[in-house]
Coordinates of C-alpha atoms in Angstrom, one line a residue:
M171 CA -8.9 -22.0 -25.9
P172 CA -9.2 -18.1 -24.6
S173 CA -6.0 -16.4 -24.1
D174 CA -6.4 -16.5 -20.7
W175 CA -7.2 -20.1 -20.9
T176 CA -4.2 -21.2 -18.3
D177 CA -5.2 -18.3 -15.5
E178 CA -8.8 -19.1 -15.7
I179 CA -7.5 -22.9 -14.3
K180 CA -5.3 -20.7 -12.4
A181 CA -8.1 -19.0 -9.7
A182 CA -9.7 -22.5 -9.9
M183 CA -7.4 -24.9 -8.5
N184 CA -6.1 -21.8 -6.1
A185 CA -10.4 -21.8 -5.1
R186 CA -10.6 -25.6 -4.7
A187 CA -7.2 -25.5 -2.8
G188 CA -8.5 -24.6 -0.4
Q189 CA -12.0 -26.3 0.6
W190 CA -9.5 -29.4 0.2
R191 CA -10.5 -30.7 4.5
L192 CA -14.2 -30.4 2.9
R193 CA -13.8 -32.9 0.0
V194 CA -12.1 -35.5 2.5
A195 CA -14.8 -35.4 5.1
I196 CA -18.1 -35.6 3.1
A197 CA -16.4 -37.8 1.1
G198 CA -16.3 -39.9 5.0
L199 CA -19.7 -38.6 5.6
I200 CA -20.7 -40.7 2.3
A201 CA -19.0 -44.1 2.9
L202 CA -20.3 -43.5 6.5
V203 CA -24.0 -43.0 5.1
F204 CA -23.8 -45.5 2.2
H205 CA -21.3 -48.7 2.7
S206 CA -25.3 -50.2 2.6
F207 CA -25.0 -50.5 -0.8
T208 CA -21.5 -50.5 -2.0
G209 CA -20.3 -53.0 1.0
L210 CA -18.2 -51.1 4.5
G211 CA -14.5 -53.2 2.2
F212 CA -15.4 -51.4 -1.3
A213 CA -16.6 -48.3 1.3
F214 CA -13.4 -47.7 2.7
A215 CA -11.0 -48.5 -0.6
W216 CA -12.6 -45.7 -2.1
F217 CA -12.6 -43.2 1.1
G218 CA -8.8 -44.0 0.8
V219 CA -8.3 -43.2 -3.0
Y220 CA -9.8 -40.1 -2.6
C221 CA -7.2 -38.6 -0.1
A222 CA -4.5 -39.3 -1.7
L223 CA -5.9 -38.2 -4.9
Q224 CA -6.9 -35.0 -2.7
W225 CA -3.6 -35.9 -1.2
I226 CA -2.1 -35.9 -5.4
E227 CA -3.9 -32.9 -6.2
L228 CA -2.4 -30.4 -3.8
D229 CA 0.5 -30.2 -5.3
F230 CA -1.1 -29.7 -8.3
G231 CA -1.9 -26.3 -7.1
P232 CA -0.6 -22.5 -8.8
N233 CA 2.1 -22.6 -5.4
G234 CA 1.8 -26.9 -5.9
A235 CA 5.7 -28.6 -7.1
W236 CA 3.9 -29.4 -10.3
S237 CA 3.7 -25.6 -11.3
T238 CA 6.8 -24.8 -10.6
R239 CA 8.4 -28.3 -12.3
L240 CA 6.4 -28.1 -16.1
N241 CA 5.0 -24.2 -17.8
R242 CA 2.5 -22.4 -17.7
K243 CA -0.1 -24.7 -21.2
D244 CA 1.9 -28.2 -19.4
W245 CA 0.5 -27.7 -16.0
A246 CA -2.9 -26.7 -17.3
R247 CA -4.0 -29.1 -19.0
A248 CA -1.6 -31.7 -16.2
A249 CA -4.3 -30.0 -14.0
V250 CA -7.7 -30.3 -15.7
V251 CA -6.2 -34.0 -16.1
M252 CA -6.2 -34.6 -12.5
I253 CA -8.7 -32.9 -11.8
L254 CA -11.0 -34.8 -14.4
V255 CA -9.5 -38.2 -12.2
N256 CA -10.3 -37.0 -9.0
N257 CA -13.9 -36.6 -10.2
L258 CA -13.6 -40.1 -11.3
A259 CA -12.6 -41.3 -8.0
F260 CA -15.7 -40.0 -6.4
A261 CA -19.0 -40.4 -8.9
S262 CA -18.3 -44.4 -8.8
I263 CA -19.4 -44.4 -5.7
G264 CA -22.5 -43.8 -6.7
L265 CA -22.2 -46.0 -9.3
A266 CA -20.9 -48.9 -6.9
E267 CA -25.1 -47.9 -5.2
L268 CA -26.7 -49.0 -8.5
R269 CA -25.7 -52.4 -7.1
S270 CA -27.9 -52.8 -5.0
G271 CA -30.8 -52.4 -7.1
S272 CA -32.9 -50.8 -4.6
G273 CA -35.0 -47.7 -5.0
L274 CA -33.6 -46.0 -2.5
A275 CA -29.8 -46.4 -4.4
I276 CA -30.4 -45.4 -7.5
S277 CA -32.5 -42.1 -5.6
C278 CA -30.0 -41.8 -3.6
S279 CA -26.8 -42.5 -6.5
A280 CA -28.6 -39.2 -8.8
M281 CA -28.6 -36.9 -6.4
L282 CA -25.3 -37.2 -6.3
F283 CA -24.2 -37.1 -10.0
G284 CA -27.1 -34.3 -9.5
G285 CA -25.0 -32.3 -6.2
S286 CA -21.4 -33.0 -8.2
I287 CA -22.7 -31.2 -10.9
L288 CA -23.9 -28.3 -9.5
N289 CA -20.8 -28.3 -6.8
A290 CA -18.3 -28.3 -10.4
I291 CA -19.9 -25.3 -11.8
M292 CA -19.5 -23.5 -9.1
I293 CA -16.9 -23.6 -8.3
S294 CA -14.9 -24.0 -11.8
T295 CA -16.9 -20.6 -13.2
T296 CA -15.1 -19.6 -16.1
S297 CA -12.8 -22.5 -16.7
R298 CA -14.3 -24.1 -19.7
P299 CA -11.9 -27.3 -19.5
L300 CA -12.3 -27.8 -15.8
V301 CA -16.4 -27.7 -15.9
L302 CA -15.9 -30.6 -18.2
A303 CA -13.1 -32.6 -16.4
S304 CA -15.7 -31.6 -13.5
V305 CA -18.5 -32.7 -15.0
A306 CA -18.1 -35.6 -17.7
P307 CA -17.9 -38.9 -15.0
H308 CA -21.0 -37.7 -13.2
L309 CA -22.8 -37.1 -16.2
A310 CA -21.7 -40.3 -17.5
F311 CA -22.2 -42.3 -14.9
A312 CA -25.7 -40.6 -14.5
L313 CA -27.3 -41.5 -18.2
V314 CA -26.3 -45.0 -16.5
L315 CA -29.2 -44.5 -14.1
P316 CA -32.5 -45.4 -17.0
V317 CA -30.4 -47.6 -19.0
A318 CA -29.9 -49.8 -15.4
M319 CA -34.1 -48.9 -14.4
A320 CA -34.5 -50.2 -17.4
L321 CA -32.0 -53.5 -17.4
R322 CA -33.8 -54.4 -13.7
G323 CA -37.1 -54.4 -15.3
A324 CA -38.3 -51.1 -14.6
P325 CA -40.9 -49.6 -17.3
L326 CA -39.5 -47.9 -19.9
L327 CA -41.9 -44.5 -19.1
E328 CA -40.2 -44.7 -16.1
S329 CA -35.8 -44.6 -17.4
F330 CA -37.6 -41.9 -20.2
Q331 CA -38.9 -40.3 -17.3
V332 CA -35.2 -40.0 -15.3
L333 CA -33.5 -39.8 -18.7
V334 CA -35.3 -36.4 -18.5
A335 CA -35.6 -35.2 -15.5
I336 CA -31.2 -36.2 -15.6
M337 CA -31.0 -34.4 -19.1
M338 CA -33.4 -31.2 -17.5
L339 CA -30.5 -31.0 -14.7
V340 CA -27.9 -30.8 -17.3
V341 CA -28.9 -27.4 -19.1
A342 CA -30.1 -25.9 -15.8
S343 CA -26.5 -26.2 -14.7
L344 CA -25.2 -25.4 -17.8
M345 CA -27.3 -22.2 -18.4
T346 CA -26.1 -21.8 -14.2
W347 CA -22.5 -21.6 -15.4
R348 CA -22.7 -20.1 -18.2
Q349 CA -24.5 -16.8 -16.2
L350 CA -21.4 -17.3 -13.8
A351 CA -19.5 -16.4 -16.4
V352 CA -20.4 -14.2 -18.0
T353 CA -20.9 -11.9 -14.0
M354 CA -17.0 -13.4 -13.5
I355 CA -16.3 -12.1 -17.0
E356 CA -18.0 -8.6 -16.3
V357 CA -16.5 -8.4 -12.7
R358 CA -12.6 -8.7 -13.7
R359 CA -13.2 -6.6 -16.1
A360 CA -14.1 -3.6 -14.0
Q361 CA -10.7 -4.6 -11.9
A362 CA -9.6 -4.1 -15.0
E363 CA -10.6 -0.7 -16.1
A364 CA -11.4 -0.5 -12.0
V365 CA -7.2 -0.6 -12.2
E366 CA -6.2 0.9 -15.5
A367 CA -8.4 4.5 -14.0
N368 CA -6.1 4.3 -10.7
K369 CA -2.6 4.0 -12.5
A370 CA -4.1 7.1 -14.5
K371 CA -5.4 8.6 -11.9
S372 CA -1.4 8.7 -10.3
E373 CA 0.0 9.3 -13.0
F374 CA -2.0 12.2 -13.5
L375 CA -1.7 13.5 -9.9
T376 CA 2.0 12.6 -9.6
V377 CA 1.8 15.5 -12.9
M378 CA -0.1 18.2 -11.7
S379 CA 2.0 17.8 -8.4
H380 CA 5.2 18.4 -10.7
E381 CA 3.6 20.8 -12.2
I382 CA 2.7 22.7 -8.7
R383 CA 5.3 22.2 -6.4
T384 CA 8.2 23.5 -9.8
P385 CA 6.5 27.6 -8.9
L386 CA 5.1 26.8 -6.0
N387 CA 9.4 26.7 -4.5
G388 CA 9.6 29.7 -6.5
V389 CA 7.3 31.4 -4.2
L390 CA 7.9 29.9 -0.5
G391 CA 11.8 30.0 -1.2
M392 CA 12.3 33.3 -1.9
A393 CA 9.9 33.8 1.9
Q394 CA 12.6 31.9 3.1
A395 CA 14.9 33.7 1.8
M396 CA 13.2 37.4 2.7
G397 CA 12.3 36.5 6.1
A398 CA 16.4 36.3 6.8
D399 CA 17.0 40.2 5.8
E400 CA 15.9 43.3 8.1
L401 CA 11.7 44.2 7.0
S402 CA 9.3 46.5 8.1
G403 CA 7.3 45.7 10.2
R404 CA 4.7 45.6 7.0
Q405 CA 6.5 44.2 5.6
R406 CA 7.5 41.6 7.2
E407 CA 3.7 40.7 7.5
R408 CA 3.2 40.8 3.8
L409 CA 5.6 38.5 3.6
E410 CA 3.8 36.6 6.7
V411 CA 0.4 36.5 4.5
V412 CA 2.2 35.1 1.4
S413 CA 4.3 32.4 3.0
Q414 CA 1.0 30.7 5.3
S415 CA -0.7 30.0 2.2
G416 CA 2.0 29.0 0.4
Q417 CA 2.5 26.3 2.5
A418 CA -1.8 25.7 3.8
L419 CA -1.5 25.3 -0.5
L420 CA 1.4 22.6 -0.7
A421 CA -0.9 20.8 2.1
I422 CA -3.7 21.2 0.4
V423 CA -1.1 19.3 -2.3
N424 CA 0.4 17.1 -0.3
D425 CA -3.2 15.8 1.0
V426 CA -4.1 15.0 -1.9
L427 CA -0.3 12.9 -2.7
D428 CA -0.8 11.3 0.1
L429 CA -4.6 9.5 -0.2
A430 CA -3.5 8.9 -3.8
K431 CA -0.8 6.9 -2.1
V432 CA -2.4 4.9 0.1
E433 CA -5.3 4.9 -2.8
A434 CA -3.4 2.6 -3.9
G435 CA -0.9 1.1 -1.8
K436 CA 1.6 2.9 -2.3
I437 CA 3.2 4.0 1.1
E438 CA 5.6 1.7 2.5
L439 CA 6.5 2.4 6.4
E440 CA 10.3 3.0 7.4
N441 CA 10.5 0.7 10.1
R442 CA 14.2 2.4 12.0
P443 CA 14.8 3.7 15.6
F444 CA 14.1 7.1 16.4
D445 CA 13.7 9.3 18.9
L446 CA 10.4 10.6 20.9
E447 CA 9.6 13.9 21.9
P448 CA 12.1 15.7 19.1
T449 CA 9.4 13.6 16.9
I450 CA 6.1 15.2 19.1
R451 CA 8.6 18.8 18.9
Q452 CA 8.7 19.3 14.8
A453 CA 5.2 18.4 15.0
E454 CA 4.0 21.0 17.3
A455 CA 6.8 23.5 16.0
S456 CA 4.8 25.2 12.7
F457 CA 1.5 25.4 15.1
E458 CA 2.6 26.4 18.2
A459 CA 3.1 30.5 17.8
I460 CA -0.4 29.8 15.9
A461 CA -2.1 29.2 18.1
L462 CA -0.2 31.4 21.6
S463 CA -1.4 33.9 17.9
K464 CA -5.1 33.0 19.2
G465 CA -4.4 33.8 22.6
L466 CA -4.9 29.7 23.2
S467 CA -2.3 27.4 25.9
F468 CA -0.1 25.0 24.9
T469 CA 1.4 22.9 26.1
S470 CA 3.2 18.8 25.6
V471 CA 3.7 16.3 28.2
V472 CA 5.7 13.1 27.2
D473 CA 4.9 10.8 30.1
P474 CA 8.4 9.5 31.8
S475 CA 7.4 5.9 30.7
A476 CA 6.4 7.0 27.0
E477 CA 10.9 8.8 27.1
G478 CA 12.8 7.6 24.5
R479 CA 13.8 5.9 21.1
Y480 CA 10.9 3.3 18.8
M481 CA 11.5 0.9 15.8
G482 CA 8.9 2.8 13.1
D483 CA 8.4 5.1 10.8
A484 CA 8.8 9.2 12.2
L485 CA 7.7 10.6 9.9
R486 CA 4.4 9.1 9.2
L487 CA 4.1 9.2 13.0
R488 CA 4.9 13.0 12.9
Q489 CA 2.5 13.6 9.7
I490 CA -0.2 11.9 12.0
L491 CA 0.4 14.5 15.3
A492 CA 0.5 17.5 12.9
N493 CA -2.1 16.6 10.4
L494 CA -4.2 17.0 14.4
I495 CA -2.6 19.2 15.4
S496 CA -3.2 21.3 12.8
N497 CA -7.6 20.5 13.1
A498 CA -7.1 21.5 17.0
V499 CA -5.8 25.2 16.8
K500 CA -7.5 24.9 13.1
F501 CA -10.8 24.9 15.1
T502 CA -9.7 26.4 18.2
D503 CA -11.0 30.2 19.8
A504 CA -11.5 30.2 23.4
G505 CA -8.7 28.2 25.9
G506 CA -5.9 26.1 24.7
I507 CA -4.8 22.9 23.1
S508 CA -2.4 19.9 24.9
V509 CA -0.7 16.7 23.3
S510 CA 0.8 14.0 25.6
A511 CA 2.2 10.8 24.9
R512 CA 2.3 7.8 27.0
R513 CA 3.1 3.9 27.7
D514 CA 0.5 1.4 27.6
G515 CA 1.0 -2.3 28.1
G516 CA 3.1 -2.5 24.7
D517 CA 1.2 0.5 23.1
L518 CA 3.0 4.6 22.3
V519 CA -0.6 6.1 22.9
L520 CA -0.6 9.9 21.3
I521 CA -3.8 11.8 21.9
V522 CA -4.9 15.1 21.5
Q523 CA -7.0 18.1 23.0
D524 CA -8.8 20.6 22.5
T525 CA -11.0 22.9 23.9
G526 CA -13.2 23.8 20.5
P527 CA -16.6 23.4 19.1
G528 CA -16.8 20.3 19.3
C529 CA -19.4 17.8 16.9
T530 CA -22.6 16.1 17.5
P531 CA -22.8 12.3 17.6
E532 CA -23.9 12.2 14.3
H533 CA -21.0 14.5 12.9
M534 CA -18.7 12.4 15.1
G535 CA -19.2 9.0 13.4
R536 CA -18.2 11.2 10.1
L537 CA -14.6 12.6 11.6
F538 CA -12.3 10.4 9.9
K539 CA -14.3 9.6 6.3
K540 CA -12.1 11.5 3.5
F541 CA -13.9 15.1 1.6
E542 CA -16.0 14.7 4.7
Q543 CA -15.7 17.9 7.1
A544 CA -18.3 18.2 10.0
D545 CA -20.7 20.9 8.1
V546 CA -20.9 22.6 5.4
S547 CA -20.3 26.0 6.6
T548 CA -17.2 24.3 8.5
T549 CA -15.3 24.1 4.8
R550 CA -16.4 27.4 4.4
R551 CA -15.3 29.4 7.4
F552 CA -11.9 27.2 8.0
G553 CA -11.2 25.8 4.3
G554 CA -9.5 22.4 3.0
T555 CA -10.4 19.5 2.1
G556 CA -11.6 17.4 4.4
L557 CA -8.6 14.8 4.3
G558 CA -6.5 14.9 7.3
L559 CA -8.6 12.7 9.6
S560 CA -9.2 10.3 7.4
I561 CA -5.7 10.5 6.2
C562 CA -4.3 10.5 9.9
S563 CA -7.1 6.9 10.1
E564 CA -4.7 5.3 7.0
L565 CA -1.5 5.7 8.9
S566 CA -2.3 4.4 11.4
A567 CA -4.2 1.0 10.5
L568 CA -1.0 1.1 8.6
M569 CA 1.1 0.9 11.6
G570 CA -1.2 -1.1 13.2
G571 CA -2.8 0.9 15.2
S572 CA -5.9 2.4 15.6
I573 CA -6.8 6.4 16.2
V574 CA -10.2 7.6 17.6
A575 CA -12.4 11.1 17.8
E576 CA -13.6 11.5 22.2
A577 CA -16.1 14.2 23.0
V578 CA -14.6 16.1 25.9
E579 CA -17.0 18.2 28.7
P580 CA -18.1 21.1 28.1
H581 CA -16.9 20.8 25.0
G582 CA -14.3 19.6 22.5
L583 CA -13.0 16.8 21.0
R584 CA -10.1 14.6 22.0
F585 CA -8.0 11.9 19.0
V586 CA -6.8 8.8 21.1
T587 CA -4.5 7.6 19.0
R588 CA -2.2 4.0 20.3
L589 CA 0.7 2.7 18.1
P590 CA 2.2 -0.8 18.5
L591 CA 5.7 0.6 18.4
E592 CA 9.3 -1.7 19.7
R593 CA 10.2 0.8 22.5
L594 CA 14.2 0.5 22.1
S595 CA 16.3 0.5 25.6
E596 CA 18.9 3.5 24.7
K597 CA 18.0 6.6 24.2
G598 CA 19.5 8.5 21.6
E599 CA 20.0 11.9 20.5
A600 CA 18.4 14.0 17.7
I601 CA 21.3 13.8 14.2
A602 CA 21.6 18.4 14.5
A603 CA 22.4 18.1 18.7
V604 CA 25.0 15.9 18.1
A605 CA 26.4 17.8 14.8
A606 CA 25.9 21.3 17.2
A607 CA 28.3 19.2 19.9
E608 CA 31.1 18.5 17.1
A609 CA 31.2 21.8 14.9
A610 CA 33.5 23.3 17.0
D611 CA 36.8 23.5 14.4
E612 CA 36.7 26.0 10.8
G613 CA 37.9 24.5 8.2
R614 CA 37.3 24.9 4.1
A615 CA 33.5 25.8 3.1
L616 CA 31.7 23.1 2.1
R617 CA 32.0 22.0 -2.3
V618 CA 28.9 22.0 -3.9
L619 CA 28.0 20.3 -6.9
A620 CA 23.6 21.5 -8.0
A621 CA 22.0 20.7 -11.5
E622 CA 18.8 22.8 -11.7
D623 CA 17.5 23.4 -15.5
H624 CA 14.5 25.8 -13.9
P625 CA 16.0 29.4 -13.8
V626 CA 14.0 30.2 -10.3
N627 CA 14.7 27.3 -8.6
R628 CA 18.6 27.9 -9.0
Q629 CA 17.7 30.9 -7.8
V630 CA 16.6 29.5 -4.5
L631 CA 18.8 27.2 -3.9
T632 CA 21.2 29.8 -4.8
V633 CA 20.1 31.8 -2.5
L634 CA 18.8 29.5 0.1
L635 CA 21.9 27.9 0.6
A636 CA 23.7 30.9 0.5
Q637 CA 22.4 31.2 4.4
A638 CA 23.7 28.4 6.0
G639 CA 27.7 29.5 4.0
I640 CA 27.4 26.9 1.0
V641 CA 28.3 29.0 -2.2
P642 CA 27.7 26.2 -5.0
T643 CA 28.3 25.4 -8.5
I644 CA 24.8 24.8 -10.3
V645 CA 24.7 23.8 -13.5
E646 CA 20.8 23.2 -16.6
N647 CA 21.6 20.0 -16.6
G648 CA 22.0 15.9 -16.1
A649 CA 24.7 16.0 -18.2
L650 CA 26.1 19.0 -17.7
A651 CA 26.3 17.3 -13.5
V652 CA 27.9 14.3 -15.4
D653 CA 31.2 16.4 -17.0
A654 CA 31.4 18.5 -14.0
W655 CA 31.8 15.3 -11.8
R656 CA 34.5 14.6 -13.3
E657 CA 36.7 17.1 -13.8
G658 CA 36.3 18.3 -8.9
Q659 CA 36.5 16.9 -6.2
W660 CA 32.7 17.4 -4.4
D661 CA 31.5 17.4 -1.4
L662 CA 28.5 16.9 -2.0
I663 CA 25.2 17.1 -5.0
L664 CA 21.8 18.5 -4.9
M665 CA 20.5 16.9 -8.4
D666 CA 17.1 17.8 -9.4
V667 CA 14.7 14.7 -11.4
Q668 CA 13.3 16.6 -14.3
M669 CA 16.0 18.2 -16.6
P670 CA 16.3 18.2 -20.7
V671 CA 19.8 17.0 -22.0
M672 CA 20.2 13.5 -18.9
D673 CA 17.8 13.2 -16.1
G674 CA 19.3 13.5 -12.6
P675 CA 18.9 9.8 -12.1
S676 CA 20.4 8.9 -16.0
A677 CA 23.0 11.5 -14.9
T678 CA 22.9 9.6 -10.9
A679 CA 23.0 5.6 -12.5
A680 CA 26.3 7.2 -14.8
I681 CA 28.1 8.4 -12.0
R682 CA 27.8 5.2 -9.7
A683 CA 28.9 3.0 -12.4
E684 CA 31.4 5.5 -12.7
E685 CA 32.1 5.3 -9.5
F686 CA 32.3 1.6 -9.5
S687 CA 34.9 1.2 -12.5
E688 CA 37.0 3.4 -11.1
G689 CA 37.4 3.2 -7.8
R690 CA 36.2 6.5 -7.1
D691 CA 34.9 7.3 -4.2
H692 CA 31.4 7.3 -3.1
T693 CA 29.7 10.9 -4.0
P694 CA 26.7 11.7 -1.8
I695 CA 23.2 12.6 -3.9
I696 CA 20.6 14.1 -3.4
A697 CA 17.6 14.3 -5.1
L698 CA 15.3 17.3 -5.8
T699 CA 12.1 17.4 -6.9
A700 CA 8.3 17.6 -6.6
N701 CA 7.9 13.8 -7.6
V702 CA 7.3 12.5 -4.5
M703 CA 5.4 9.6 -4.4
T704 CA 6.3 6.2 -2.4
H705 CA 7.2 4.1 -5.3
Q706 CA 9.2 7.5 -6.8
I707 CA 11.8 7.6 -3.7
E708 CA 11.9 3.6 -4.0
D709 CA 13.5 3.8 -7.7
Y710 CA 15.1 7.4 -6.9
R711 CA 17.4 5.1 -4.2
S712 CA 18.0 2.6 -5.9
I713 CA 19.5 3.7 -8.6
G714 CA 21.5 5.6 -6.5
M715 CA 20.7 8.5 -4.7
D716 CA 21.7 8.5 -1.3
A717 CA 18.5 10.6 -0.5
V718 CA 15.4 13.3 -1.7
V719 CA 13.9 15.9 -0.3
G720 CA 10.2 16.8 -2.3
K721 CA 9.7 20.8 -3.6
P722 CA 9.7 23.1 -2.4
I723 CA 12.0 22.9 -0.6
Q724 CA 12.0 23.7 3.2
M725 CA 15.7 24.8 4.3
D726 CA 15.3 22.4 7.0
E727 CA 14.5 19.1 6.0
L728 CA 17.0 20.2 3.0
M729 CA 19.9 20.4 6.1
R730 CA 19.2 17.6 8.2
A731 CA 19.3 15.6 4.8
M732 CA 22.7 16.9 3.9
A733 CA 23.5 16.7 7.0
R734 CA 22.8 13.0 7.0
V735 CA 24.9 12.3 3.7
L736 CA 27.9 13.9 4.6
E737 CA 27.8 11.9 8.7
D738 CA 27.0 8.7 6.7
N739 CA 30.0 9.5 3.8
D740 CA 32.7 10.5 6.6
V741 CA 32.8 13.8 5.2
D742 CA 34.0 16.3 8.5
A743 CA 30.8 18.4 7.1
A744 CA 30.9 19.3 11.1
R745 CA 33.6 21.4 9.9
S746 CA 31.9 23.1 6.1
G747 CA 29.2 23.7 9.1
V748 CA 25.7 22.6 7.4
L749 CA 26.1 20.1 10.3
A750 CA 25.8 22.9 13.0
A751 CA 22.9 24.5 10.9
A752 CA 20.4 20.9 10.6

């Protein structure tokens, strides 16, 4: 037997488990139709025994009771024996039909055996033990047919013809099974290769993401820092070009990573309370100024019916809106853009509408396909990956909703997103608003330890934090971070993930272990990393990191994460001004 014979039996038993009702129905029909050959008592008893065996077989399924009581190989052997007994019982009615001696009974019995052989081969596919267990009873009883015919006085030639027909049926069935088995093996091999290829693609994207984000962090970080300085008009204009180009590159990297995460099934949605209006405002913030600079009107309306707090993934909702608004701003040269939200039954309905050129019905059907845009000239004129709308569609589906595009007369497009989000009765406030109200007192400076091995990233982090009035202590690897943590009292640690000597996750694990063993207070740790795929973030959190901020670092995102973990850790961060800055 091949090394994976138990997997083949498990797959076949899985297929059988969903067909027990059909088998019982067929057995009932056979008992009803052929009881005149076997006698009513035998047909009734046979049907009862067969139904009992089906009930017993359910406990031999992959999720049945016997699968937990026996080891893998013993369970597989027991399943083969169960199938053998089951088929013996089923075939016995064909043998009983022969007792009547009529030509019709013999013909019906032969067809019953032949059909059972074909069915067994179709169900068992690549499992040779199950094929033998399923076919053997029917084959053995079928070979009784020519013997029974000869004993009842049939010419030897006719008995021999029946034997040849049976053997041809068996040979044809086995050839069919062999072809099916080869096909299934090829399919499984192709599936395994596809899984490996997808894994390799994800690993490649992870590495490339880190390598691209690291220098991009320096570009965008310093652009943010310089933006806060006094600059001439020409300098600010040039800086804006640098910043916009960096953001465009970052958007492309994010789109490709999001696509990889969706295809790999790595996106898992959060289900947390969030305020709708701030979420919409955050999605609009990056694009409203661009729209106004193009001379476009930009309106945003949240219907009273939609106001308040919801349970869901605010980050993914914001991502959907940002992609739709970005698209609208990119393709609209005159007129305006509107964003609105309302409730419709149990759904939250978000609408982004523009007065752009729209698209033809033919192009409308391609809007949500990957790497597709309305036409080739669109890519040349506006750039982009053609992934934004595809990602919106995928995320909407993951959230249990839908997104559709509608043409607007005389021209333009309207994107309607429906999401079945639970609305909470109590309206909440954004973290930043709460923090600003609490930031009245002055106090000591926040004590921040940062671990970062890349010299450019150290410089960027120092400059960005200085603008918030924070002077961090920076070390170059995780081992030095653990040593510094042991020697001092820190309100917060900013931890890079990939570092020499000791990486961020190892340093975090060491700190959490010592906190537990020595009874020290919990120190919030925020991961700073370019590796921000969902499963990676889950790994960081499981190790003990309290939050994750992606690189290139966005100052507002870093401040919000710092405010959140400090607030959760009961640190009086308001006195330090960090919560107000968030």
